[in-house]
Amino acid sequence: MTPARRAAGREITTLEGLPAESRRRWSEALVATGGSQCGFCTPGIVMRLAALEGDGQAPPAPAAKVDQALLAHLCRCTGWQTIGEAARSVLDGTPPRSPALTRRDLDRASTRAGIEGGVPQRVDPAVVLGDAGFADDGAPAGALVAVPDGRGGYAVAETVAEARALAGKVQGRSTSLPLRHPLDVPAGDWDLTLSTTWVEPGYLEPDASWCLPGQAPASPLGNGGAFGGKADSPVAEDARRLADEHGRPVRVLWSREDVVRMGAKRPPVAGGVDRSGAGRLRVGVPPEGVDEGRWAALAAAVATVAPDLDLEPVPLSGPPLGFSLRGAVWAEAAVLAAGARALGSLGPGAHRDVGMEVVGPSGGRAVARCLPDDSFELVVAAGEALDEVVLRSYCIGAAHQALGWVRSEGIAVDADGATQDLTVRSFGILPARAMPRIGVTFESGTAFEPGAARPAVNGSDAVFCAVAAARWLADGLVERWPTDRAGAARPGRP
Ligand code: FES
């Protein structure tokens, strides 16, 4: 984030340079509240928060300064609230609401994190301190470095600097190009319509892999599922191929700009339903079409939430589309179905704080209610919690992602189909100070087995849809998302 030339002549302290007691205090506080998930953002956030602690002469900054201090950061996973709770617990001495670390079973917490994140994931103070095992961390010394050359291939050299010099710089930028909604709502006499644009998943760890000749490549997934955004990432196979070609270990590294240019986006949709929930959803697919099996799986997932919604694939030029991204297509279907139910039960003047209920394909159930002050109350049934701190953190993170999706997130794609917003700041992700309070309570059981204590199922995907539906309802069910791009930096509006 900071060009090296701006630090010339300065002394720099990294996380490793903090006193051991400070490292312990912050890592335990963040685990206690669930304020770190994949952990990629967390070392920087710890440095920022530790700077608020005072130095024995200056008093600690008030916790009210925390949101301001976090403006230079992005956490895509947690939804900020739990980071704020960790900051308060250290700066103000407010005890965290969770049981002491010694009384938690971090293996069960990690299991819950894996269920929510979709891949094995660790919950541990070491993750907070940057030791999650990110994709490039295990690369052997002396490996060649390969970076995208902008022409569909890779520039390969001995060092990152040399490879980047060979490839030429792709300038990060936020474009003034407006967002496009590339699909028309299907013709019909609908009671409710929705159209969306391309959305950047915004996971923080850029795609990376490495491989030794003749061996299996390292997974690009470090300590999280990237919301499904790396499911089709080519970096691992690219690392394997390049290592075999060069007969040496090769690291493949995508920069942020490379991820935005070449990574999968949430597919745009346009749909309409009547009050019974019957209707049609047009879904952007790559010009070459979409794999039959994958489409059938999508249709099956959609049928669980919107049985009377027909899907229509529409070939679309533009960036790659990620059908494994969090709830892609079924989430849009679930939101449309929930909106139709609200209209059906309440008539045209739908009330803004109606609870919106969504049951995910695995049986996780969430009811989200947008309160008059724009905060949200969630009731979540995801089977046995395993660890309520972690489950709550994932639910709040899903709410954060949903609120951005409805109100502010999107990525500009030009008429040739090239992405033009190439910085993290241009994605429209809600900053800490724009995040409303999210209250979460849990019910035992699942939608399929009410009252039963098992099994543990994913709850945050249902939360993602339910919060999106509740936000949409409270905003008047306007057709085009994002509804309030310019308001991304504002606190929730009255
Ligand atoms: S924990 Fe913050 S980006 Fe993943």
Short mmCIF file of C-alpha atoms and ligand atoms in Angstrom, two decimals:
data_model
loop_
_atom_site.label_atom_id
_atom_site.label_comp_id
_atom_site.label_asym_id
_atom_site.label_seq_id
_atom_site.Cartn_x
_atom_site.Cartn_y
_atom_site.Cartn_z
CA MET A 1 0.00 0.00 0.00
CA THR A 2 2.89 2.34 0.72
CA PRO A 3 5.41 2.96 -2.06
CA ALA A 4 8.90 2.12 -0.79
CA ARG A 5 10.18 5.58 -1.73
CA ARG A 6 7.84 7.14 0.85
CA ALA A 7 9.59 5.17 3.56
CA ALA A 8 13.09 6.21 2.52
CA GLY A 9 15.18 7.18 5.53
CA ARG A 10 12.53 6.00 8.02
CA GLU A 11 12.66 3.31 10.62
CA ILE A 12 10.05 0.64 9.97
CA THR A 13 8.61 -1.70 12.59
CA THR A 14 6.78 -4.77 11.37
CA LEU A 15 4.70 -7.19 13.38
CA GLU A 16 7.83 -9.17 14.22
CA GLY A 17 9.26 -6.04 15.83
CA LEU A 18 6.44 -5.56 18.36
CA PRO A 19 7.22 -6.54 21.96
CA ALA A 20 6.25 -10.14 22.69
CA GLU A 21 3.62 -9.01 25.22
CA SER A 22 1.97 -6.77 22.65
CA ARG A 23 1.93 -9.60 20.08
CA ARG A 24 0.35 -11.90 22.62
CA ARG A 25 -2.23 -9.32 23.72
CA TRP A 26 -3.43 -8.53 20.23
CA SER A 27 -3.38 -12.03 18.83
CA GLU A 28 -5.35 -13.39 21.78
CA ALA A 29 -7.82 -10.50 21.68
CA LEU A 30 -8.51 -11.07 17.99
CA VAL A 31 -8.97 -14.81 18.44
CA ALA A 32 -11.23 -14.14 21.45
CA THR A 33 -13.63 -12.05 19.38
CA GLY A 34 -13.30 -13.83 16.02
CA GLY A 35 -11.64 -10.74 14.56
CA SER A 36 -9.38 -12.73 12.23
CA GLN A 37 -10.39 -15.41 9.75
CA CYS A 38 -8.01 -15.99 6.82
CA GLY A 39 -5.56 -13.72 8.62
CA PHE A 40 -4.16 -12.09 5.51
CA CYS A 41 -5.21 -8.59 6.57
CA THR A 42 -4.55 -9.07 10.25
CA PRO A 43 -0.82 -8.34 10.79
CA GLY A 44 -1.28 -4.90 9.24
CA ILE A 45 -4.35 -4.28 11.37
CA VAL A 46 -2.48 -5.36 14.51
CA MET A 47 0.26 -2.84 13.70
CA ARG A 48 -2.32 -0.11 13.21
CA LEU A 49 -4.17 -0.92 16.44
CA ALA A 50 -0.99 -1.36 18.46
CA ALA A 51 -0.04 2.19 17.44
CA LEU A 52 -3.20 3.40 19.24
CA GLU A 53 -2.09 1.87 22.52
CA GLY A 54 0.07 4.77 23.63
CA ASP A 55 3.64 4.41 24.74
CA GLY A 56 3.46 4.77 28.50
CA GLN A 57 3.56 8.58 28.21
CA ALA A 58 0.72 9.22 25.78
CA PRO A 59 -2.54 7.53 26.85
CA PRO A 60 -4.19 5.00 24.57
CA ALA A 61 -6.47 6.42 21.89
CA PRO A 62 -10.19 6.09 22.57
CA ALA A 63 -11.81 3.11 20.89
CA ALA A 64 -13.85 5.62 18.87
CA LYS A 65 -10.69 6.23 16.86
CA VAL A 66 -10.57 2.62 15.75
CA ASP A 67 -12.86 2.88 12.71
CA GLN A 68 -10.89 5.91 11.56
CA ALA A 69 -7.61 4.08 12.02
CA LEU A 70 -8.89 1.14 10.00
CA LEU A 71 -9.68 3.28 6.94
CA ALA A 72 -6.33 2.40 5.38
CA HIS A 73 -7.10 -1.33 5.72
CA LEU A 74 -9.42 -3.86 4.20
CA CYS A 75 -10.69 -6.96 5.90
CA ARG A 76 -12.86 -8.89 3.49
CA CYS A 77 -13.66 -11.74 5.84
CA THR A 78 -14.81 -10.51 9.22
CA GLY A 79 -17.13 -7.57 8.64
CA TRP A 80 -15.08 -5.36 11.00
CA GLN A 81 -17.32 -5.63 14.06
CA THR A 82 -15.27 -8.32 15.74
CA ILE A 83 -12.04 -6.39 15.03
CA GLY A 84 -13.62 -3.38 16.78
CA GLU A 85 -14.52 -5.61 19.72
CA ALA A 86 -10.93 -6.84 19.97
CA ALA A 87 -9.67 -3.23 19.82
CA ARG A 88 -12.04 -2.18 22.62
CA SER A 89 -11.01 -5.12 24.75
CA VAL A 90 -7.37 -4.01 24.58
CA LEU A 91 -7.71 -0.21 24.48
CA ASP A 92 -10.59 0.19 26.96
CA GLY A 93 -10.21 -3.01 28.91
CA THR A 94 -13.71 -4.13 27.85
CA PRO A 95 -13.64 -7.88 28.31
CA PRO A 96 -14.48 -9.89 25.20
CA ARG A 97 -17.78 -11.73 25.39
CA SER A 98 -16.25 -15.08 24.56
CA PRO A 99 -14.91 -17.69 26.95
CA ALA A 100 -11.20 -17.45 27.72
CA LEU A 101 -8.97 -18.94 25.07
CA THR A 102 -7.95 -21.69 27.44
CA ARG A 103 -11.58 -22.80 27.71
CA ARG A 104 -12.14 -22.97 23.97
CA ASP A 105 -11.39 -25.94 21.80
CA LEU A 106 -9.61 -24.40 18.83
CA ASP A 107 -9.88 -27.66 16.88
CA ARG A 108 -13.66 -27.38 17.00
CA ALA A 109 -13.35 -23.69 16.16
CA SER A 110 -11.22 -24.61 13.14
CA THR A 111 -13.80 -27.21 12.07
CA ARG A 112 -16.51 -24.56 12.14
CA ALA A 113 -14.25 -22.18 10.18
CA GLY A 114 -13.76 -24.90 7.57
CA ILE A 115 -17.50 -25.48 7.26
CA GLU A 116 -18.11 -21.78 6.73
CA GLY A 117 -15.07 -21.14 4.53
CA GLY A 118 -15.48 -24.26 2.42
CA VAL A 119 -11.87 -25.45 2.87
CA PRO A 120 -9.78 -26.53 5.88
CA GLN A 121 -8.98 -23.51 7.99
CA ARG A 122 -7.08 -22.82 11.22
CA VAL A 123 -8.22 -20.73 14.17
CA ASP A 124 -5.15 -19.90 16.21
CA PRO A 125 -3.25 -16.86 17.55
CA ALA A 126 -0.46 -17.78 15.13
CA VAL A 127 -2.81 -17.00 12.23
CA VAL A 128 -3.28 -13.48 13.59
CA LEU A 129 0.49 -13.08 13.61
CA GLY A 130 0.79 -13.87 9.91
CA ASP A 131 1.63 -17.53 10.32
CA ALA A 132 -1.37 -19.02 8.54
CA GLY A 133 0.73 -20.63 5.83
CA PHE A 134 -0.19 -18.52 2.81
CA ALA A 135 0.34 -19.91 -0.64
CA ASP A 136 3.76 -18.40 -1.34
CA ASP A 137 5.11 -18.88 2.20
CA GLY A 138 6.45 -22.37 1.57
CA ALA A 139 8.17 -21.64 -1.74
CA PRO A 140 11.77 -22.88 -1.81
CA ALA A 141 14.64 -20.38 -1.91
CA GLY A 142 16.13 -19.96 -5.34
CA ALA A 143 12.92 -20.67 -7.23
CA LEU A 144 12.31 -18.87 -10.51
CA VAL A 145 9.56 -16.26 -10.40
CA ALA A 146 6.78 -16.10 -13.01
CA VAL A 147 4.40 -13.15 -13.29
CA PRO A 148 1.71 -12.58 -15.96
CA ASP A 149 3.08 -10.74 -18.99
CA GLY A 150 -0.23 -9.17 -20.05
CA ARG A 151 -0.30 -11.21 -23.28
CA GLY A 152 -1.68 -14.44 -21.84
CA GLY A 153 1.72 -15.84 -20.84
CA TYR A 154 4.30 -15.38 -18.09
CA ALA A 155 7.52 -13.41 -17.72
CA VAL A 156 9.98 -15.71 -15.91
CA ALA A 157 13.12 -14.49 -14.15
CA GLU A 158 15.35 -15.06 -11.13
CA THR A 159 13.68 -12.46 -8.89
CA VAL A 160 10.29 -10.79 -8.51
CA ALA A 161 11.77 -7.43 -9.52
CA GLU A 162 13.30 -8.86 -12.68
CA ALA A 163 10.15 -10.72 -13.65
CA ARG A 164 8.02 -7.64 -13.10
CA ALA A 165 10.46 -5.52 -15.10
CA LEU A 166 10.19 -8.00 -17.98
CA ALA A 167 6.39 -8.07 -17.80
CA GLY A 168 5.90 -4.31 -17.62
CA LYS A 169 3.80 -2.63 -14.99
CA VAL A 170 0.03 -2.82 -14.97
CA GLN A 171 -1.07 0.40 -13.34
CA GLY A 172 -3.61 0.07 -10.54
CA ARG A 173 -6.48 2.49 -11.03
CA SER A 174 -10.07 3.30 -10.20
CA THR A 175 -11.89 4.18 -13.37
CA SER A 176 -14.63 6.75 -13.79
CA LEU A 177 -16.36 4.34 -16.16
CA PRO A 178 -19.88 3.63 -14.86
CA LEU A 179 -20.92 0.15 -13.85
CA ARG A 180 -22.75 -1.77 -16.56
CA HIS A 181 -25.77 -4.05 -16.17
CA PRO A 182 -25.20 -6.19 -19.24
CA LEU A 183 -28.39 -8.27 -19.13
CA ASP A 184 -31.96 -7.12 -19.76
CA VAL A 185 -34.68 -8.25 -17.41
CA PRO A 186 -36.69 -10.92 -19.30
CA ALA A 187 -39.95 -9.73 -20.80
CA GLY A 188 -42.93 -10.42 -18.54
CA ASP A 189 -45.45 -8.87 -16.21
CA TRP A 190 -43.31 -9.16 -13.08
CA ASP A 191 -44.05 -7.92 -9.58
CA LEU A 192 -40.36 -7.79 -8.73
CA THR A 193 -37.22 -7.46 -10.85
CA LEU A 194 -33.50 -7.49 -10.14
CA SER A 195 -30.43 -6.84 -12.25
CA THR A 196 -26.81 -6.98 -11.14
CA THR A 197 -23.37 -6.25 -12.54
CA TRP A 198 -19.97 -7.99 -12.32
CA VAL A 199 -18.76 -8.13 -8.72
CA GLU A 200 -15.15 -8.69 -7.66
CA PRO A 201 -14.89 -11.32 -4.90
CA GLY A 202 -12.21 -9.16 -3.30
CA TYR A 203 -10.39 -11.91 -1.41
CA LEU A 204 -7.16 -10.46 -0.09
CA GLU A 205 -4.48 -13.07 -0.71
CA PRO A 206 -3.60 -12.69 -4.40
CA ASP A 207 -3.42 -15.94 -6.39
CA ALA A 208 -0.06 -17.64 -5.99
CA SER A 209 1.40 -21.13 -6.25
CA TRP A 210 4.78 -22.81 -6.62
CA CYS A 211 5.96 -26.16 -7.85
CA LEU A 212 9.04 -28.36 -8.05
CA PRO A 213 9.67 -30.09 -11.39
CA GLY A 214 7.68 -33.30 -11.69
CA GLN A 215 5.78 -32.70 -8.45
CA ALA A 216 2.35 -31.46 -7.39
CA PRO A 217 1.90 -27.68 -7.15
CA ALA A 218 1.15 -25.82 -3.92
CA SER A 219 -2.51 -24.91 -3.45
CA PRO A 220 -3.33 -21.22 -3.94
CA LEU A 221 -5.62 -21.51 -0.91
CA GLY A 222 -3.68 -20.46 2.18
CA ASN A 223 -6.07 -20.31 5.11
CA GLY A 224 -9.47 -19.76 3.55
CA GLY A 225 -11.62 -20.51 0.58
CA ALA A 226 -11.45 -17.07 -1.08
CA PHE A 227 -15.28 -17.24 -1.16
CA GLY A 228 -14.91 -19.75 -4.01
CA GLY A 229 -12.98 -17.19 -6.06
CA LYS A 230 -9.92 -19.41 -6.51
CA ALA A 231 -11.88 -22.54 -7.45
CA ASP A 232 -10.91 -22.09 -11.10
CA SER A 233 -7.61 -20.28 -10.59
CA PRO A 234 -5.03 -21.50 -13.13
CA VAL A 235 -1.98 -20.60 -11.03
CA ALA A 236 -1.32 -24.10 -9.66
CA GLU A 237 -1.36 -25.73 -13.10
CA ASP A 238 0.70 -22.84 -14.49
CA ALA A 239 3.31 -23.42 -11.76
CA ARG A 240 3.43 -27.14 -12.57
CA ARG A 241 3.85 -26.52 -16.31
CA LEU A 242 6.52 -23.82 -15.88
CA ALA A 243 8.50 -25.92 -13.37
CA ASP A 244 8.52 -28.82 -15.82
CA GLU A 245 9.45 -26.54 -18.73
CA HIS A 246 12.35 -24.88 -16.87
CA GLY A 247 13.47 -27.91 -14.88
CA ARG A 248 13.59 -25.73 -11.76
CA PRO A 249 11.21 -24.77 -8.95
CA VAL A 250 8.92 -21.93 -10.08
CA ARG A 251 6.79 -19.51 -8.07
CA VAL A 252 3.77 -18.10 -9.89
CA LEU A 253 2.72 -14.75 -8.46
CA TRP A 254 -0.25 -12.65 -9.48
CA SER A 255 -0.32 -9.03 -8.34
CA ARG A 256 -3.55 -7.38 -7.19
CA GLU A 257 -4.00 -5.93 -10.67
CA ASP A 258 -3.48 -9.37 -12.22
CA VAL A 259 -6.14 -10.87 -9.92
CA VAL A 260 -8.61 -8.19 -10.87
CA ARG A 261 -7.90 -8.46 -14.60
CA MET A 262 -7.86 -12.26 -14.78
CA GLY A 263 -9.73 -13.59 -11.75
CA ALA A 264 -13.32 -14.80 -11.70
CA LYS A 265 -16.15 -12.34 -11.03
CA ARG A 266 -19.65 -12.89 -9.72
CA PRO A 267 -21.83 -13.38 -12.82
CA PRO A 268 -24.31 -10.62 -13.64
CA VAL A 269 -27.97 -11.67 -13.61
CA ALA A 270 -31.33 -10.13 -14.54
CA GLY A 271 -34.62 -11.64 -13.45
CA GLY A 272 -38.26 -11.13 -12.71
CA VAL A 273 -40.77 -12.93 -10.49
CA ASP A 274 -44.41 -12.63 -9.61
CA ARG A 275 -45.68 -12.69 -6.05
CA SER A 276 -45.85 -16.46 -6.01
CA GLY A 277 -42.10 -16.58 -6.72
CA ALA A 278 -42.56 -17.90 -10.26
CA GLY A 279 -40.40 -16.23 -12.85
CA ARG A 280 -37.25 -16.25 -14.94
CA LEU A 281 -33.62 -15.50 -14.13
CA ARG A 282 -31.17 -14.73 -16.92
CA VAL A 283 -27.59 -15.54 -15.95
CA GLY A 284 -24.43 -14.33 -17.67
CA VAL A 285 -22.25 -17.25 -18.79
CA PRO A 286 -18.97 -17.30 -20.76
CA PRO A 287 -19.36 -17.06 -24.57
CA GLU A 288 -18.20 -20.67 -24.86
CA GLY A 289 -21.00 -21.75 -22.50
CA VAL A 290 -20.85 -23.42 -19.12
CA ASP A 291 -20.08 -27.01 -18.27
CA GLU A 292 -23.28 -29.09 -18.30
CA GLY A 293 -22.65 -30.71 -14.94
CA ARG A 294 -21.94 -27.38 -13.29
CA TRP A 295 -25.08 -25.86 -14.74
CA ALA A 296 -27.15 -28.81 -13.54
CA ALA A 297 -25.71 -28.39 -10.03
CA LEU A 298 -26.55 -24.68 -10.09
CA ALA A 299 -30.09 -25.42 -11.23
CA ALA A 300 -30.49 -28.00 -8.45
CA ALA A 301 -29.29 -25.48 -5.84
CA VAL A 302 -31.65 -22.83 -7.23
CA ALA A 303 -34.55 -25.30 -7.10
CA THR A 304 -34.07 -25.62 -3.33
CA VAL A 305 -34.70 -21.90 -2.79
CA ALA A 306 -36.85 -20.88 -5.78
CA PRO A 307 -38.52 -23.95 -7.30
CA ASP A 308 -40.58 -21.94 -9.78
CA LEU A 309 -37.73 -19.88 -11.16
CA ASP A 310 -36.51 -20.81 -14.64
CA LEU A 311 -32.82 -20.24 -15.40
CA GLU A 312 -31.69 -18.93 -18.77
CA PRO A 313 -27.96 -18.84 -19.61
CA VAL A 314 -26.94 -15.78 -21.64
CA PRO A 315 -23.46 -15.73 -23.25
CA LEU A 316 -21.55 -12.66 -22.14
CA SER A 317 -18.14 -11.33 -23.09
CA GLY A 318 -16.13 -9.91 -20.24
CA PRO A 319 -13.97 -11.15 -17.37
CA PRO A 320 -14.06 -14.82 -16.30
CA LEU A 321 -17.18 -15.73 -14.33
CA GLY A 322 -17.05 -17.65 -11.07
CA PHE A 323 -19.94 -20.02 -10.54
CA SER A 324 -18.30 -21.32 -7.37
CA LEU A 325 -18.30 -17.86 -5.81
CA ARG A 326 -20.35 -17.61 -2.64
CA GLY A 327 -23.90 -18.66 -3.54
CA ALA A 328 -23.52 -17.50 -7.15
CA VAL A 329 -26.92 -17.69 -8.87
CA TRP A 330 -28.75 -19.50 -6.05
CA ALA A 331 -28.18 -16.50 -3.79
CA GLU A 332 -29.73 -14.20 -6.40
CA ALA A 333 -32.60 -16.68 -6.76
CA ALA A 334 -33.02 -16.85 -2.98
CA VAL A 335 -33.11 -13.07 -2.70
CA LEU A 336 -35.72 -12.79 -5.46
CA ALA A 337 -37.82 -15.51 -3.82
CA ALA A 338 -37.58 -13.84 -0.40
CA GLY A 339 -38.53 -10.49 -1.94
CA ALA A 340 -41.53 -12.08 -3.62
CA ARG A 341 -42.64 -13.66 -0.34
CA ALA A 342 -42.41 -10.29 1.40
CA LEU A 343 -44.50 -8.67 -1.33
CA GLY A 344 -46.97 -11.53 -1.29
CA SER A 345 -47.55 -11.31 2.44
CA LEU A 346 -47.53 -7.56 2.85
CA GLY A 347 -48.75 -5.99 -0.35
CA PRO A 348 -47.15 -3.04 -2.11
CA GLY A 349 -46.16 -1.04 0.99
CA ALA A 350 -43.81 -3.73 2.25
CA HIS A 351 -42.55 -3.00 5.73
CA ARG A 352 -38.83 -2.48 6.05
CA ASP A 353 -38.18 -4.56 9.14
CA VAL A 354 -39.82 -7.78 8.06
CA GLY A 355 -37.62 -10.77 8.84
CA MET A 356 -36.26 -12.28 5.62
CA GLU A 357 -35.70 -16.01 5.85
CA VAL A 358 -33.40 -18.07 3.67
CA VAL A 359 -32.52 -21.75 3.92
CA GLY A 360 -29.24 -22.67 2.24
CA PRO A 361 -28.81 -25.85 0.19
CA SER A 362 -27.10 -27.58 3.14
CA GLY A 363 -29.94 -26.76 5.55
CA GLY A 364 -28.44 -23.74 7.30
CA ARG A 365 -31.20 -21.27 8.02
CA ALA A 366 -31.00 -17.52 8.61
CA VAL A 367 -33.58 -14.87 9.34
CA ALA A 368 -32.37 -11.28 8.93
CA ARG A 369 -34.22 -8.18 10.03
CA CYS A 370 -33.16 -4.62 9.21
CA LEU A 371 -34.06 -2.41 12.19
CA PRO A 372 -35.05 1.27 11.93
CA ASP A 373 -31.52 2.40 12.84
CA ASP A 374 -30.16 0.27 9.95
CA SER A 375 -28.63 -2.28 12.27
CA PHE A 376 -29.48 -5.93 11.69
CA GLU A 377 -30.70 -8.74 13.86
CA LEU A 378 -29.88 -12.25 12.70
CA VAL A 379 -31.23 -15.57 13.90
CA VAL A 380 -29.11 -18.41 12.59
CA ALA A 381 -29.58 -22.18 12.75
CA ALA A 382 -26.49 -23.99 11.52
CA GLY A 383 -26.63 -27.17 13.59
CA GLU A 384 -24.13 -27.65 16.37
CA ALA A 385 -22.23 -24.36 16.66
CA LEU A 386 -18.91 -26.07 17.52
CA ASP A 387 -17.58 -22.61 18.43
CA GLU A 388 -19.97 -19.68 18.66
CA VAL A 389 -17.22 -17.06 18.38
CA VAL A 390 -16.17 -18.36 14.99
CA LEU A 391 -19.69 -18.99 13.73
CA ARG A 392 -20.70 -15.47 14.76
CA SER A 393 -17.65 -14.00 13.04
CA TYR A 394 -18.51 -15.75 9.78
CA CYS A 395 -22.14 -14.62 10.02
CA ILE A 396 -21.09 -10.99 10.53
CA GLY A 397 -18.58 -11.30 7.68
CA ALA A 398 -21.31 -12.66 5.41
CA ALA A 399 -23.59 -9.78 6.42
CA HIS A 400 -20.83 -7.30 5.53
CA GLN A 401 -20.36 -8.91 2.14
CA ALA A 402 -24.11 -8.93 1.52
CA LEU A 403 -24.52 -5.26 2.41
CA GLY A 404 -21.75 -4.30 0.01
CA TRP A 405 -23.22 -6.52 -2.69
CA VAL A 406 -26.61 -4.82 -2.49
CA ARG A 407 -25.46 -1.26 -1.99
CA SER A 408 -22.00 -0.53 -3.25
CA GLU A 409 -20.00 -3.35 -4.84
CA GLY A 410 -19.38 -3.70 -8.56
CA ILE A 411 -16.51 -3.58 -10.98
CA ALA A 412 -16.42 -1.53 -14.15
CA VAL A 413 -16.08 -3.54 -17.36
CA ASP A 414 -15.56 -1.66 -20.63
CA ALA A 415 -17.31 -2.34 -23.93
CA ASP A 416 -14.52 -4.75 -24.91
CA GLY A 417 -15.09 -6.80 -21.79
CA ALA A 418 -11.91 -5.68 -19.97
CA THR A 419 -12.07 -4.86 -16.25
CA GLN A 420 -11.12 -1.26 -15.57
CA ASP A 421 -11.25 -0.99 -11.76
CA LEU A 422 -7.89 -2.39 -10.71
CA THR A 423 -7.51 -1.37 -7.08
CA VAL A 424 -8.92 -2.80 -3.87
CA ARG A 425 -10.47 0.57 -3.12
CA SER A 426 -12.46 0.55 -6.34
CA PHE A 427 -14.46 -2.59 -5.52
CA GLY A 428 -16.99 -0.75 -3.34
CA ILE A 429 -16.40 -2.92 -0.26
CA LEU A 430 -17.83 -1.31 2.90
CA PRO A 431 -15.20 0.22 5.19
CA ALA A 432 -15.38 -0.23 8.96
CA ARG A 433 -17.12 3.06 9.61
CA ALA A 434 -19.95 2.24 7.15
CA MET A 435 -20.75 -1.06 8.83
CA PRO A 436 -23.93 -1.16 10.91
CA ARG A 437 -24.17 -3.24 14.09
CA ILE A 438 -25.02 -6.87 13.46
CA GLY A 439 -26.70 -8.79 16.29
CA VAL A 440 -26.54 -12.57 16.02
CA THR A 441 -28.39 -15.22 17.98
CA PHE A 442 -28.24 -18.94 17.33
CA GLU A 443 -30.90 -21.59 17.33
CA SER A 444 -29.99 -25.21 17.68
CA GLY A 445 -30.69 -27.55 14.82
CA THR A 446 -31.02 -26.77 11.15
CA ALA A 447 -33.90 -26.07 8.82
CA PHE A 448 -33.97 -29.77 8.01
CA GLU A 449 -33.70 -30.97 11.60
CA PRO A 450 -35.21 -28.29 13.85
CA GLY A 451 -34.16 -28.67 17.45
CA ALA A 452 -31.61 -31.37 16.70
CA ALA A 453 -28.10 -30.60 17.84
CA ARG A 454 -26.38 -32.05 14.77
CA PRO A 455 -25.01 -31.91 12.20
CA ALA A 456 -23.05 -28.69 11.91
CA VAL A 457 -23.84 -27.14 8.53
CA ASN A 458 -22.85 -23.93 6.78
CA GLY A 459 -24.81 -21.00 8.18
CA SER A 460 -23.09 -17.98 6.68
CA ASP A 461 -24.27 -18.55 3.11
CA ALA A 462 -27.89 -18.38 4.30
CA VAL A 463 -26.96 -15.24 6.25
CA PHE A 464 -25.46 -13.74 3.10
CA CYS A 465 -28.76 -14.14 1.24
CA ALA A 466 -31.03 -13.21 4.13
CA VAL A 467 -29.15 -9.98 4.89
CA ALA A 468 -29.07 -9.06 1.20
CA ALA A 469 -32.82 -9.62 0.99
CA ALA A 470 -33.49 -7.61 4.17
CA ARG A 471 -31.28 -4.73 3.00
CA TRP A 472 -32.99 -4.79 -0.39
CA LEU A 473 -36.43 -4.75 1.17
CA ALA A 474 -35.50 -1.88 3.47
CA ASP A 475 -34.16 0.05 0.47
CA GLY A 476 -37.43 -0.35 -1.41
CA LEU A 477 -36.61 -3.35 -3.63
CA VAL A 478 -35.03 -1.16 -6.31
CA GLU A 479 -34.18 -3.11 -9.45
CA ARG A 480 -30.51 -2.35 -9.96
CA TRP A 481 -27.69 -3.37 -7.66
CA PRO A 482 -25.57 -1.81 -6.33
CA THR A 483 -28.24 0.59 -5.15
CA ASP A 484 -26.02 3.21 -3.56
CA ARG A 485 -22.51 3.06 -4.95
CA ALA A 486 -21.73 6.64 -3.98
CA GLY A 487 -22.76 5.96 -0.39
CA ALA A 488 -20.17 3.25 0.22
CA ALA A 489 -18.16 5.46 2.54
CA ARG A 490 -21.22 6.72 4.43
CA PRO A 491 -22.63 5.23 7.59
CA GLY A 492 -25.94 3.44 6.98
CA ARG A 493 -28.46 6.02 5.88
CA PRO A 494 -31.58 6.81 7.90
S1 FES B 1 -9.32 -12.01 7.99
FE1 FES B 1 -9.30 -10.04 7.10
S2 FES B 1 -9.19 -10.41 4.98
FE2 FES B 1 -9.37 -12.38 5.83
#
